Structures are given as C-alpha cells and as structure tokens.
Amino acid sequence: QVQLVESGGGLVQAGGSLRLSCAASGRTDDFSTMGWFRQAPGNERTFVARINWRGSSTEYADSVKGRFTITKDNAKNTVYLQMNSLKPEDTAIYYCAAGYWTPSPSGYNYWGQGTQVTVSS
C-alpha cells in the first residue's frame, strides 16, 4: 500500500506563489511516477505536472508551463509543486498521485486527500 500526504494549499492573491508538498510512504516501489492533478468545481480532474521517481524527468500541462515547477527530494520521498504567477483560473483542489508515466488520471493508483488552492483576483 502507498500513502500520500499533501500540504501547502491556501488562499493567495493573483500573481502570488504557493508551494505544495506530497510525502509518499509505504510501497514506493509500486509506482514509477508522481503527479499533480487539479479539479475545479464542476470540472473533470486534469493533469498539471508529473515527475519520474528518480526525479530526472518532468512534464507539464501547457496551462502551467513556465509558472509551475515540480521537484522531488529523494531522501524524503517528497514531491513539491512550486506555483508562481498564480491566476484565478488556477483555483482548484490539487491532488497528488502516484502511478505511471501518463497524463491520464486513470494511470495513477494512489491519491492524496487533496488540498485547496484559491487564487483571488
């Protein structure tokens, strides 16, 4: 089993920054990739960014390229999502997930509890 614990959400003004954290524990050999997804009210869960377990490869949704950065602390089994230049349309519940190298939520077997990010205009 894998446990994912997220932290770092909150309320920020447009143009501000937040950093999300996701600590993984348990059978960390059961997946190859960690990703961040987000879901706004009434919308589907969508891909934001992913990183392979070694931390050597990353990929981003077009909507966040140049503003968000995903990194991994291998010693702590923790993935971070640094979010800069936040926009009101970034408002959503952000979920950490563990699975395989794909932008599709269906490729991730393990999910965190979600953390709310609200960007005010």
C-alpha positions as semicolon CSV with decimal commas, in nm:
position;residue;x (nm);y (nm);z (nm)
1;Q;0,000;0,000;0,000
2;V;0,107;0,359;-0,061
3;Q;0,018;0,664;0,146
4;L;0,034;1,017;0,008
5;V;0,002;1,315;0,241
6;E;-0,031;1,661;0,092
7;S;0,015;2,001;0,243
8;G;0,064;2,363;0,142
9;G;-0,262;2,483;-0,009
10;G;-0,426;2,809;0,083
11;L;-0,554;3,147;-0,031
12;V;-0,330;3,378;-0,232
13;Q;-0,376;3,686;-0,447
14;A;-0,328;3,672;-0,821
15;G;0,040;3,693;-0,907
16;G;0,140;3,527;-0,580
17;S;0,307;3,195;-0,509
18;L;0,238;2,875;-0,318
19;R;0,430;2,554;-0,271
20;L;0,252;2,222;-0,235
21;S;0,417;1,918;-0,079
22;C;0,335;1,549;-0,110
23;A;0,509;1,294;0,112
24;A;0,497;0,932;-0,003
25;S;0,533;0,630;0,224
26;G;0,473;0,258;0,207
27;R;0,545;0,055;-0,106
28;T;0,719;0,325;-0,305
29;D;0,846;0,059;-0,546
30;D;0,487;0,008;-0,664
31;F;0,491;0,308;-0,897
32;S;0,728;0,498;-1,126
33;T;0,583;0,846;-1,137
34;M;0,432;1,107;-0,911
35;G;0,196;1,363;-1,048
36;W;-0,016;1,661;-0,956
37;F;-0,370;1,698;-1,080
38;R;-0,636;1,956;-1,011
39;Q;-1,011;1,969;-1,011
40;A;-1,225;2,281;-1,012
41;P;-1,595;2,267;-0,918
42;G;-1,798;2,114;-1,200
43;N;-1,489;2,016;-1,396
44;E;-1,300;1,694;-1,451
45;R;-0,973;1,621;-1,279
46;T;-0,692;1,738;-1,507
47;F;-0,320;1,686;-1,530
48;V;-0,087;1,957;-1,400
49;A;0,264;1,810;-1,380
50;R;0,449;1,483;-1,331
51;I;0,796;1,366;-1,235
52;N;0,955;1,025;-1,250
53;W;1,059;0,859;-0,926
54;R;1,428;0,932;-0,983
55;G;1,343;1,296;-1,035
56;S;1,520;1,309;-1,371
57;S;1,219;1,372;-1,599
58;T;0,932;1,615;-1,573
59;E;0,635;1,718;-1,783
60;Y;0,379;1,996;-1,752
61;A;0,037;2,089;-1,879
62;D;0,055;2,377;-2,127
63;S;-0,152;2,594;-1,896
64;V;0,116;2,592;-1,624
65;K;0,441;2,577;-1,822
66;G;0,681;2,847;-1,715
67;R;0,487;2,915;-1,394
68;F;0,485;2,583;-1,205
69;T;0,783;2,363;-1,120
70;I;0,770;2,006;-0,993
71;T;1,066;1,873;-0,799
72;K;1,146;1,574;-0,580
73;D;1,351;1,528;-0,266
74;N;1,467;1,169;-0,297
75;A;1,588;1,150;0,062
76;K;1,246;1,248;0,193
77;N;1,032;1,072;-0,072
78;T;0,857;1,406;-0,112
79;V;0,740;1,582;-0,426
80;Y;0,687;1,956;-0,442
81;L;0,487;2,177;-0,674
82;Q;0,612;2,534;-0,674
83;M;0,340;2,755;-0,819
84;N;0,433;3,109;-0,922
85;S;0,241;3,384;-1,101
86;L;-0,084;3,228;-0,989
87;K;-0,403;3,317;-1,170
88;P;-0,767;3,296;-1,057
89;E;-0,815;3,011;-1,305
90;D;-0,563;2,806;-1,107
91;T;-0,820;2,783;-0,827
92;A;-0,897;2,416;-0,765
93;I;-0,842;2,125;-0,534
94;Y;-0,494;1,992;-0,606
95;Y;-0,427;1,621;-0,575
96;C;-0,101;1,436;-0,554
97;A;-0,096;1,094;-0,718
98;A;0,139;0,800;-0,770
99;G;0,130;0,577;-1,074
100;Y;0,279;0,550;-1,419
101;W;0,421;0,788;-1,680
102;T;0,098;0,923;-1,823
103;P;-0,102;1,248;-1,801
104;S;-0,423;1,047;-1,761
105;P;-0,567;1,019;-1,409
106;S;-0,654;0,657;-1,487
107;G;-0,283;0,573;-1,481
108;Y;-0,249;0,658;-1,113
109;N;-0,348;0,406;-0,849
110;Y;-0,277;0,611;-0,539
111;W;-0,413;0,954;-0,448
112;G;-0,369;1,206;-0,173
113;Q;-0,658;1,367;0,009
114;G;-0,638;1,690;-0,190
115;T;-0,554;2,043;-0,086
116;Q;-0,749;2,357;-0,176
117;V;-0,577;2,634;-0,367
118;T;-0,773;2,957;-0,406
119;V;-0,641;3,249;-0,608
120;S;-0,824;3,578;-0,564
121;S;-0,830;3,846;-0,833
